[in-house]
Amino acid sequence: MSEIDRLPSYAPDTLRAVEDVDIAVAQRAATIEKRPLVRWLGRASEMADQPPLVAISLATLAAGLLLRRPVLAVAGARMLATHAVATGMKAQVKRAVDRTRPYVLAEENRYVVRKGEENESRFNSFPSGHTAGAVAVAQAIARTHAPAGLPARLWAVAIAVIQIPRCAHYPSDVAAGAAIGLGADRLVRLAERGLGAYIQR
């Protein structure tokens, strides 16, 4: 099957330029996708999928409560909250946009971007959920325990970057996922401030 259905001609030139870069990068990534290191790193990045991140967040919260370490408990609670918000935001965008993943372009010469119609992983490239979740959780860790901020953020960057050579996402998918993760953290911060102000009344 071969199908190329790109952004329409009336789309902004900037978006079309981004799409050009995405496709060029995906075609290059296809040449290294099957290398052992890329595959190993890709499998390792699955720790940023939804179930593992929820489990890690719950374990952090439970450890903090059981060990009576408030900072750890707060970190776990914030990780859960930011991840939940990021997941919700990501899901809304995925439902609104169909975009075939890079591996579909590489294997079938099929590329489609359009208004959301499909509920299938191969059409859910935009945005990167792994990146959104990793960035959201890393931000929650960083603002709760500053010394862990740099390692957490570097981990999130690594999760984001490997999505490209493994042909799971285009660069703009990753950028959008990172923006969602940062946005989720901002929303949780605002919610905490609002709650704090309400309690102090």
JSON list of C-alpha atoms in Angstrom, two decimals:
[
{"chain": "A", "resi": 1, "resn": "MET", "atom": "CA", "xyz": [0.00, 0.00, 0.00]},
{"chain": "A", "resi": 2, "resn": "SER", "atom": "CA", "xyz": [1.24, 3.48, -0.83]},
{"chain": "A", "resi": 3, "resn": "GLU", "atom": "CA", "xyz": [-0.52, 6.65, 0.29]},
{"chain": "A", "resi": 4, "resn": "ILE", "atom": "CA", "xyz": [0.90, 10.11, 0.86]},
{"chain": "A", "resi": 5, "resn": "ASP", "atom": "CA", "xyz": [-1.63, 12.55, 2.27]},
{"chain": "A", "resi": 6, "resn": "ARG", "atom": "CA", "xyz": [0.23, 15.56, 3.64]},
{"chain": "A", "resi": 7, "resn": "LEU", "atom": "CA", "xyz": [-0.92, 18.85, 5.11]},
{"chain": "A", "resi": 8, "resn": "PRO", "atom": "CA", "xyz": [-3.15, 20.75, 2.64]},
{"chain": "A", "resi": 9, "resn": "SER", "atom": "CA", "xyz": [-1.70, 23.52, 0.50]},
{"chain": "A", "resi": 10, "resn": "TYR", "atom": "CA", "xyz": [-3.52, 26.17, 2.52]},
{"chain": "A", "resi": 11, "resn": "ALA", "atom": "CA", "xyz": [-1.73, 25.13, 5.73]},
{"chain": "A", "resi": 12, "resn": "PRO", "atom": "CA", "xyz": [0.78, 27.71, 7.04]},
{"chain": "A", "resi": 13, "resn": "ASP", "atom": "CA", "xyz": [4.20, 27.53, 5.40]},
{"chain": "A", "resi": 14, "resn": "THR", "atom": "CA", "xyz": [5.80, 27.04, 8.81]},
{"chain": "A", "resi": 15, "resn": "LEU", "atom": "CA", "xyz": [3.78, 23.88, 9.47]},
{"chain": "A", "resi": 16, "resn": "ARG", "atom": "CA", "xyz": [4.54, 22.54, 6.01]},
{"chain": "A", "resi": 17, "resn": "ALA", "atom": "CA", "xyz": [8.25, 23.19, 6.60]},
{"chain": "A", "resi": 18, "resn": "VAL", "atom": "CA", "xyz": [8.07, 21.32, 9.92]},
{"chain": "A", "resi": 19, "resn": "GLU", "atom": "CA", "xyz": [6.37, 18.44, 8.15]},
{"chain": "A", "resi": 20, "resn": "ASP", "atom": "CA", "xyz": [9.15, 18.36, 5.55]},
{"chain": "A", "resi": 21, "resn": "VAL", "atom": "CA", "xyz": [11.74, 18.08, 8.30]},
{"chain": "A", "resi": 22, "resn": "ASP", "atom": "CA", "xyz": [9.72, 15.41, 10.11]},
{"chain": "A", "resi": 23, "resn": "ILE", "atom": "CA", "xyz": [9.47, 13.24, 7.02]},
{"chain": "A", "resi": 24, "resn": "ALA", "atom": "CA", "xyz": [13.15, 13.66, 6.15]},
{"chain": "A", "resi": 25, "resn": "VAL", "atom": "CA", "xyz": [14.19, 12.73, 9.70]},
{"chain": "A", "resi": 26, "resn": "ALA", "atom": "CA", "xyz": [11.84, 9.73, 9.73]},
{"chain": "A", "resi": 27, "resn": "GLN", "atom": "CA", "xyz": [13.28, 8.44, 6.46]},
{"chain": "A", "resi": 28, "resn": "ARG", "atom": "CA", "xyz": [16.78, 8.73, 7.90]},
{"chain": "A", "resi": 29, "resn": "ALA", "atom": "CA", "xyz": [15.70, 7.07, 11.14]},
{"chain": "A", "resi": 30, "resn": "ALA", "atom": "CA", "xyz": [14.35, 4.11, 9.19]},
{"chain": "A", "resi": 31, "resn": "THR", "atom": "CA", "xyz": [17.94, 3.25, 8.23]},
{"chain": "A", "resi": 32, "resn": "ILE", "atom": "CA", "xyz": [18.96, 2.73, 11.87]},
{"chain": "A", "resi": 33, "resn": "GLU", "atom": "CA", "xyz": [15.68, 1.61, 13.45]},
{"chain": "A", "resi": 34, "resn": "LYS", "atom": "CA", "xyz": [16.63, -2.06, 13.53]},
{"chain": "A", "resi": 35, "resn": "ARG", "atom": "CA", "xyz": [20.09, -1.61, 15.00]},
{"chain": "A", "resi": 36, "resn": "PRO", "atom": "CA", "xyz": [20.44, -3.53, 18.30]},
{"chain": "A", "resi": 37, "resn": "LEU", "atom": "CA", "xyz": [21.24, -0.44, 20.40]},
{"chain": "A", "resi": 38, "resn": "VAL", "atom": "CA", "xyz": [18.26, 1.48, 19.04]},
{"chain": "A", "resi": 39, "resn": "ARG", "atom": "CA", "xyz": [15.96, -1.47, 19.69]},
{"chain": "A", "resi": 40, "resn": "TRP", "atom": "CA", "xyz": [17.31, -1.93, 23.21]},
{"chain": "A", "resi": 41, "resn": "LEU", "atom": "CA", "xyz": [16.92, 1.75, 24.04]},
{"chain": "A", "resi": 42, "resn": "GLY", "atom": "CA", "xyz": [13.43, 1.71, 22.53]},
{"chain": "A", "resi": 43, "resn": "ARG", "atom": "CA", "xyz": [12.41, -1.18, 24.76]},
{"chain": "A", "resi": 44, "resn": "ALA", "atom": "CA", "xyz": [13.94, 0.57, 27.78]},
{"chain": "A", "resi": 45, "resn": "SER", "atom": "CA", "xyz": [11.93, 3.70, 27.00]},
{"chain": "A", "resi": 46, "resn": "GLU", "atom": "CA", "xyz": [8.73, 1.73, 27.59]},
{"chain": "A", "resi": 47, "resn": "MET", "atom": "CA", "xyz": [9.21, 2.56, 31.27]},
{"chain": "A", "resi": 48, "resn": "ALA", "atom": "CA", "xyz": [7.61, 5.89, 30.28]},
{"chain": "A", "resi": 49, "resn": "ASP", "atom": "CA", "xyz": [4.43, 4.22, 29.06]},
{"chain": "A", "resi": 50, "resn": "GLN", "atom": "CA", "xyz": [1.32, 4.92, 31.12]},
{"chain": "A", "resi": 51, "resn": "PRO", "atom": "CA", "xyz": [1.14, 1.78, 33.35]},
{"chain": "A", "resi": 52, "resn": "PRO", "atom": "CA", "xyz": [4.82, 1.84, 34.41]},
{"chain": "A", "resi": 53, "resn": "LEU", "atom": "CA", "xyz": [4.74, 5.57, 35.19]},
{"chain": "A", "resi": 54, "resn": "VAL", "atom": "CA", "xyz": [1.59, 5.19, 37.23]},
{"chain": "A", "resi": 55, "resn": "ALA", "atom": "CA", "xyz": [3.17, 2.26, 39.10]},
{"chain": "A", "resi": 56, "resn": "ILE", "atom": "CA", "xyz": [6.38, 4.22, 39.77]},
{"chain": "A", "resi": 57, "resn": "SER", "atom": "CA", "xyz": [4.37, 7.21, 40.99]},
{"chain": "A", "resi": 58, "resn": "LEU", "atom": "CA", "xyz": [2.21, 5.07, 43.28]},
{"chain": "A", "resi": 59, "resn": "ALA", "atom": "CA", "xyz": [5.30, 3.29, 44.65]},
{"chain": "A", "resi": 60, "resn": "THR", "atom": "CA", "xyz": [6.93, 6.66, 45.38]},
{"chain": "A", "resi": 61, "resn": "LEU", "atom": "CA", "xyz": [3.82, 7.88, 47.20]},
{"chain": "A", "resi": 62, "resn": "ALA", "atom": "CA", "xyz": [3.48, 4.64, 49.18]},
{"chain": "A", "resi": 63, "resn": "ALA", "atom": "CA", "xyz": [7.17, 4.64, 50.14]},
{"chain": "A", "resi": 64, "resn": "GLY", "atom": "CA", "xyz": [6.90, 8.20, 51.37]},
{"chain": "A", "resi": 65, "resn": "LEU", "atom": "CA", "xyz": [3.86, 7.39, 53.50]},
{"chain": "A", "resi": 66, "resn": "LEU", "atom": "CA", "xyz": [5.26, 4.15, 54.90]},
{"chain": "A", "resi": 67, "resn": "LEU", "atom": "CA", "xyz": [8.69, 5.63, 55.64]},
{"chain": "A", "resi": 68, "resn": "ARG", "atom": "CA", "xyz": [7.16, 8.86, 56.94]},
{"chain": "A", "resi": 69, "resn": "ARG", "atom": "CA", "xyz": [9.12, 10.93, 54.47]},
{"chain": "A", "resi": 70, "resn": "PRO", "atom": "CA", "xyz": [6.86, 13.83, 53.46]},
{"chain": "A", "resi": 71, "resn": "VAL", "atom": "CA", "xyz": [9.02, 14.99, 50.55]},
{"chain": "A", "resi": 72, "resn": "LEU", "atom": "CA", "xyz": [8.86, 11.54, 48.98]},
{"chain": "A", "resi": 73, "resn": "ALA", "atom": "CA", "xyz": [5.11, 11.32, 49.51]},
{"chain": "A", "resi": 74, "resn": "VAL", "atom": "CA", "xyz": [4.53, 14.75, 48.01]},
{"chain": "A", "resi": 75, "resn": "ALA", "atom": "CA", "xyz": [6.72, 13.84, 45.05]},
{"chain": "A", "resi": 76, "resn": "GLY", "atom": "CA", "xyz": [4.65, 10.71, 44.43]},
{"chain": "A", "resi": 77, "resn": "ALA", "atom": "CA", "xyz": [1.38, 12.62, 44.67]},
{"chain": "A", "resi": 78, "resn": "ARG", "atom": "CA", "xyz": [2.63, 15.30, 42.28]},
{"chain": "A", "resi": 79, "resn": "MET", "atom": "CA", "xyz": [3.94, 12.67, 39.87]},
{"chain": "A", "resi": 80, "resn": "LEU", "atom": "CA", "xyz": [0.50, 11.04, 39.79]},
{"chain": "A", "resi": 81, "resn": "ALA", "atom": "CA", "xyz": [-1.28, 14.36, 39.33]},
{"chain": "A", "resi": 82, "resn": "THR", "atom": "CA", "xyz": [0.92, 15.73, 36.57]},
{"chain": "A", "resi": 83, "resn": "HIS", "atom": "CA", "xyz": [0.96, 12.42, 34.76]},
{"chain": "A", "resi": 84, "resn": "ALA", "atom": "CA", "xyz": [-2.84, 12.18, 34.91]},
{"chain": "A", "resi": 85, "resn": "VAL", "atom": "CA", "xyz": [-3.23, 15.69, 33.51]},
{"chain": "A", "resi": 86, "resn": "ALA", "atom": "CA", "xyz": [-0.66, 15.07, 30.79]},
{"chain": "A", "resi": 87, "resn": "THR", "atom": "CA", "xyz": [-2.35, 11.81, 29.84]},
{"chain": "A", "resi": 88, "resn": "GLY", "atom": "CA", "xyz": [-5.71, 13.51, 29.56]},
{"chain": "A", "resi": 89, "resn": "MET", "atom": "CA", "xyz": [-4.31, 16.33, 27.42]},
{"chain": "A", "resi": 90, "resn": "LYS", "atom": "CA", "xyz": [-2.42, 13.92, 25.19]},
{"chain": "A", "resi": 91, "resn": "ALA", "atom": "CA", "xyz": [-5.47, 11.74, 24.69]},
{"chain": "A", "resi": 92, "resn": "GLN", "atom": "CA", "xyz": [-7.56, 14.70, 23.57]},
{"chain": "A", "resi": 93, "resn": "VAL", "atom": "CA", "xyz": [-5.02, 15.68, 20.92]},
{"chain": "A", "resi": 94, "resn": "LYS", "atom": "CA", "xyz": [-4.59, 12.10, 19.70]},
{"chain": "A", "resi": 95, "resn": "ARG", "atom": "CA", "xyz": [-8.35, 11.84, 19.20]},
{"chain": "A", "resi": 96, "resn": "ALA", "atom": "CA", "xyz": [-8.35, 15.08, 17.22]},
{"chain": "A", "resi": 97, "resn": "VAL", "atom": "CA", "xyz": [-5.45, 14.23, 14.88]},
{"chain": "A", "resi": 98, "resn": "ASP", "atom": "CA", "xyz": [-4.63, 11.18, 12.78]},
{"chain": "A", "resi": 99, "resn": "ARG", "atom": "CA", "xyz": [-0.98, 10.85, 11.83]},
{"chain": "A", "resi": 100, "resn": "THR", "atom": "CA", "xyz": [0.68, 7.66, 10.72]},
{"chain": "A", "resi": 101, "resn": "ARG", "atom": "CA", "xyz": [3.76, 6.72, 12.69]},
{"chain": "A", "resi": 102, "resn": "PRO", "atom": "CA", "xyz": [7.21, 6.86, 11.06]},
{"chain": "A", "resi": 103, "resn": "TYR", "atom": "CA", "xyz": [7.47, 3.08, 10.86]},
{"chain": "A", "resi": 104, "resn": "VAL", "atom": "CA", "xyz": [4.34, 3.04, 8.69]},
{"chain": "A", "resi": 105, "resn": "LEU", "atom": "CA", "xyz": [5.98, 5.54, 6.35]},
{"chain": "A", "resi": 106, "resn": "ALA", "atom": "CA", "xyz": [9.16, 3.44, 6.29]},
{"chain": "A", "resi": 107, "resn": "GLU", "atom": "CA", "xyz": [7.52, 0.05, 5.79]},
{"chain": "A", "resi": 108, "resn": "GLU", "atom": "CA", "xyz": [4.49, 0.91, 3.63]},
{"chain": "A", "resi": 109, "resn": "ASN", "atom": "CA", "xyz": [5.37, 4.28, 2.11]},
{"chain": "A", "resi": 110, "resn": "ARG", "atom": "CA", "xyz": [2.17, 5.49, 3.77]},
{"chain": "A", "resi": 111, "resn": "TYR", "atom": "CA", "xyz": [1.89, 8.91, 5.40]},
{"chain": "A", "resi": 112, "resn": "VAL", "atom": "CA", "xyz": [-1.39, 10.46, 6.44]},
{"chain": "A", "resi": 113, "resn": "VAL", "atom": "CA", "xyz": [-2.16, 13.53, 8.53]},
{"chain": "A", "resi": 114, "resn": "ARG", "atom": "CA", "xyz": [-5.78, 14.57, 8.90]},
{"chain": "A", "resi": 115, "resn": "LYS", "atom": "CA", "xyz": [-8.60, 15.23, 11.32]},
{"chain": "A", "resi": 116, "resn": "GLY", "atom": "CA", "xyz": [-8.99, 12.37, 13.78]},
{"chain": "A", "resi": 117, "resn": "GLU", "atom": "CA", "xyz": [-10.91, 9.39, 12.44]},
{"chain": "A", "resi": 118, "resn": "GLU", "atom": "CA", "xyz": [-8.92, 6.34, 13.52]},
{"chain": "A", "resi": 119, "resn": "ASN", "atom": "CA", "xyz": [-8.47, 4.84, 16.99]},
{"chain": "A", "resi": 120, "resn": "GLU", "atom": "CA", "xyz": [-5.45, 2.74, 16.17]},
{"chain": "A", "resi": 121, "resn": "SER", "atom": "CA", "xyz": [-1.87, 3.04, 17.38]},
{"chain": "A", "resi": 122, "resn": "ARG", "atom": "CA", "xyz": [-0.38, 3.28, 13.90]},
{"chain": "A", "resi": 123, "resn": "PHE", "atom": "CA", "xyz": [-2.44, 6.44, 13.30]},
{"chain": "A", "resi": 124, "resn": "ASN", "atom": "CA", "xyz": [-1.71, 7.97, 16.73]},
{"chain": "A", "resi": 125, "resn": "SER", "atom": "CA", "xyz": [1.74, 9.40, 16.21]},
{"chain": "A", "resi": 126, "resn": "PHE", "atom": "CA", "xyz": [0.86, 12.93, 17.28]},
{"chain": "A", "resi": 127, "resn": "PRO", "atom": "CA", "xyz": [1.76, 13.79, 20.01]},
{"chain": "A", "resi": 128, "resn": "SER", "atom": "CA", "xyz": [4.27, 11.55, 21.81]},
{"chain": "A", "resi": 129, "resn": "GLY", "atom": "CA", "xyz": [2.60, 10.19, 24.93]},
{"chain": "A", "resi": 130, "resn": "HIS", "atom": "CA", "xyz": [5.84, 8.75, 26.29]},
{"chain": "A", "resi": 131, "resn": "THR", "atom": "CA", "xyz": [7.43, 12.19, 26.09]},
{"chain": "A", "resi": 132, "resn": "ALA", "atom": "CA", "xyz": [4.43, 13.93, 27.65]},
{"chain": "A", "resi": 133, "resn": "GLY", "atom": "CA", "xyz": [4.37, 11.52, 30.58]},
{"chain": "A", "resi": 134, "resn": "ALA", "atom": "CA", "xyz": [8.13, 11.53, 31.13]},
{"chain": "A", "resi": 135, "resn": "VAL", "atom": "CA", "xyz": [8.38, 15.33, 31.07]},
{"chain": "A", "resi": 136, "resn": "ALA", "atom": "CA", "xyz": [5.38, 15.74, 33.38]},
{"chain": "A", "resi": 137, "resn": "VAL", "atom": "CA", "xyz": [6.77, 13.29, 35.93]},
{"chain": "A", "resi": 138, "resn": "ALA", "atom": "CA", "xyz": [10.29, 14.76, 35.70]},
{"chain": "A", "resi": 139, "resn": "GLN", "atom": "CA", "xyz": [8.91, 18.24, 36.36]},
{"chain": "A", "resi": 140, "resn": "ALA", "atom": "CA", "xyz": [7.00, 16.99, 39.38]},
{"chain": "A", "resi": 141, "resn": "ILE", "atom": "CA", "xyz": [10.16, 15.42, 40.78]},
{"chain": "A", "resi": 142, "resn": "ALA", "atom": "CA", "xyz": [12.28, 18.49, 40.07]},
{"chain": "A", "resi": 143, "resn": "ARG", "atom": "CA", "xyz": [10.02, 20.94, 41.85]},
{"chain": "A", "resi": 144, "resn": "THR", "atom": "CA", "xyz": [9.61, 18.69, 44.88]},
{"chain": "A", "resi": 145, "resn": "HIS", "atom": "CA", "xyz": [13.24, 17.67, 45.39]},
{"chain": "A", "resi": 146, "resn": "ALA", "atom": "CA", "xyz": [15.66, 19.98, 43.55]},
{"chain": "A", "resi": 147, "resn": "PRO", "atom": "CA", "xyz": [18.74, 17.66, 43.74]},
{"chain": "A", "resi": 148, "resn": "ALA", "atom": "CA", "xyz": [16.80, 15.04, 41.76]},
{"chain": "A", "resi": 149, "resn": "GLY", "atom": "CA", "xyz": [15.72, 17.57, 39.15]},
{"chain": "A", "resi": 150, "resn": "LEU", "atom": "CA", "xyz": [18.65, 17.28, 36.76]},
{"chain": "A", "resi": 151, "resn": "PRO", "atom": "CA", "xyz": [18.71, 13.45, 36.64]},
{"chain": "A", "resi": 152, "resn": "ALA", "atom": "CA", "xyz": [14.92, 13.34, 36.22]},
{"chain": "A", "resi": 153, "resn": "ARG", "atom": "CA", "xyz": [14.98, 15.86, 33.39]},
{"chain": "A", "resi": 154, "resn": "LEU", "atom": "CA", "xyz": [17.88, 14.13, 31.64]},
{"chain": "A", "resi": 155, "resn": "TRP", "atom": "CA", "xyz": [15.92, 10.88, 31.86]},
{"chain": "A", "resi": 156, "resn": "ALA", "atom": "CA", "xyz": [12.91, 12.60, 30.27]},
{"chain": "A", "resi": 157, "resn": "VAL", "atom": "CA", "xyz": [15.10, 14.00, 27.48]},
{"chain": "A", "resi": 158, "resn": "ALA", "atom": "CA", "xyz": [16.49, 10.52, 26.80]},
{"chain": "A", "resi": 159, "resn": "ILE", "atom": "CA", "xyz": [12.98, 9.06, 26.67]},
{"chain": "A", "resi": 160, "resn": "ALA", "atom": "CA", "xyz": [11.94, 11.78, 24.22]},
{"chain": "A", "resi": 161, "resn": "VAL", "atom": "CA", "xyz": [14.96, 11.53, 21.94]},
{"chain": "A", "resi": 162, "resn": "ILE", "atom": "CA", "xyz": [14.87, 7.74, 21.47]},
{"chain": "A", "resi": 163, "resn": "GLN", "atom": "CA", "xyz": [11.32, 7.93, 20.11]},
{"chain": "A", "resi": 164, "resn": "ILE", "atom": "CA", "xyz": [12.72, 9.35, 16.86]},
{"chain": "A", "resi": 165, "resn": "PRO", "atom": "CA", "xyz": [15.32, 6.72, 15.84]},
{"chain": "A", "resi": 166, "resn": "ARG", "atom": "CA", "xyz": [13.00, 3.92, 16.94]},
{"chain": "A", "resi": 167, "resn": "CYS", "atom": "CA", "xyz": [10.50, 5.27, 14.37]},
{"chain": "A", "resi": 168, "resn": "ALA", "atom": "CA", "xyz": [7.75, 5.69, 16.94]},
{"chain": "A", "resi": 169, "resn": "HIS", "atom": "CA", "xyz": [7.43, 9.46, 16.51]},
{"chain": "A", "resi": 170, "resn": "TYR", "atom": "CA", "xyz": [8.41, 12.43, 14.37]},
{"chain": "A", "resi": 171, "resn": "PRO", "atom": "CA", "xyz": [10.38, 15.31, 15.92]},
{"chain": "A", "resi": 172, "resn": "SER", "atom": "CA", "xyz": [7.28, 17.52, 16.08]},
{"chain": "A", "resi": 173, "resn": "ASP", "atom": "CA", "xyz": [5.40, 14.72, 17.90]},
{"chain": "A", "resi": 174, "resn": "VAL", "atom": "CA", "xyz": [8.12, 14.75, 20.53]},
{"chain": "A", "resi": 175, "resn": "ALA", "atom": "CA", "xyz": [8.11, 18.54, 20.79]},
{"chain": "A", "resi": 176, "resn": "ALA", "atom": "CA", "xyz": [4.33, 18.55, 21.22]},
{"chain": "A", "resi": 177, "resn": "GLY", "atom": "CA", "xyz": [4.58, 15.84, 23.88]},
{"chain": "A", "resi": 178, "resn": "ALA", "atom": "CA", "xyz": [7.16, 17.87, 25.79]},
{"chain": "A", "resi": 179, "resn": "ALA", "atom": "CA", "xyz": [4.93, 20.94, 25.61]},
{"chain": "A", "resi": 180, "resn": "ILE", "atom": "CA", "xyz": [2.03, 18.91, 27.01]},
{"chain": "A", "resi": 181, "resn": "GLY", "atom": "CA", "xyz": [4.19, 17.62, 29.86]},
{"chain": "A", "resi": 182, "resn": "LEU", "atom": "CA", "xyz": [5.28, 21.15, 30.75]},
{"chain": "A", "resi": 183, "resn": "GLY", "atom": "CA", "xyz": [1.72, 22.40, 30.44]},
{"chain": "A", "resi": 184, "resn": "ALA", "atom": "CA", "xyz": [0.46, 19.65, 32.75]},
{"chain": "A", "resi": 185, "resn": "ASP", "atom": "CA", "xyz": [3.03, 20.61, 35.36]},
{"chain": "A", "resi": 186, "resn": "ARG", "atom": "CA", "xyz": [1.95, 24.24, 35.10]},
{"chain": "A", "resi": 187, "resn": "LEU", "atom": "CA", "xyz": [-1.72, 23.34, 35.54]},
{"chain": "A", "resi": 188, "resn": "VAL", "atom": "CA", "xyz": [-0.98, 21.24, 38.63]},
{"chain": "A", "resi": 189, "resn": "ARG", "atom": "CA", "xyz": [1.07, 24.07, 40.09]},
{"chain": "A", "resi": 190, "resn": "LEU", "atom": "CA", "xyz": [-1.83, 26.47, 39.59]},
{"chain": "A", "resi": 191, "resn": "ALA", "atom": "CA", "xyz": [-4.24, 23.96, 41.13]},
{"chain": "A", "resi": 192, "resn": "GLU", "atom": "CA", "xyz": [-1.98, 23.57, 44.17]},
{"chain": "A", "resi": 193, "resn": "ARG", "atom": "CA", "xyz": [-1.80, 27.32, 44.61]},
{"chain": "A", "resi": 194, "resn": "GLY", "atom": "CA", "xyz": [-5.55, 27.63, 44.34]},
{"chain": "A", "resi": 195, "resn": "LEU", "atom": "CA", "xyz": [-6.08, 24.84, 46.84]},
{"chain": "A", "resi": 196, "resn": "GLY", "atom": "CA", "xyz": [-3.55, 26.37, 49.21]},
{"chain": "A", "resi": 197, "resn": "ALA", "atom": "CA", "xyz": [-5.23, 29.76, 49.02]},
{"chain": "A", "resi": 198, "resn": "TYR", "atom": "CA", "xyz": [-8.63, 28.17, 49.63]},
{"chain": "A", "resi": 199, "resn": "ILE", "atom": "CA", "xyz": [-7.39, 26.26, 52.71]},
{"chain": "A", "resi": 200, "resn": "GLN", "atom": "CA", "xyz": [-5.86, 29.42, 54.19]},
{"chain": "A", "resi": 201, "resn": "ARG", "atom": "CA", "xyz": [-9.13, 31.35, 53.92]}
]
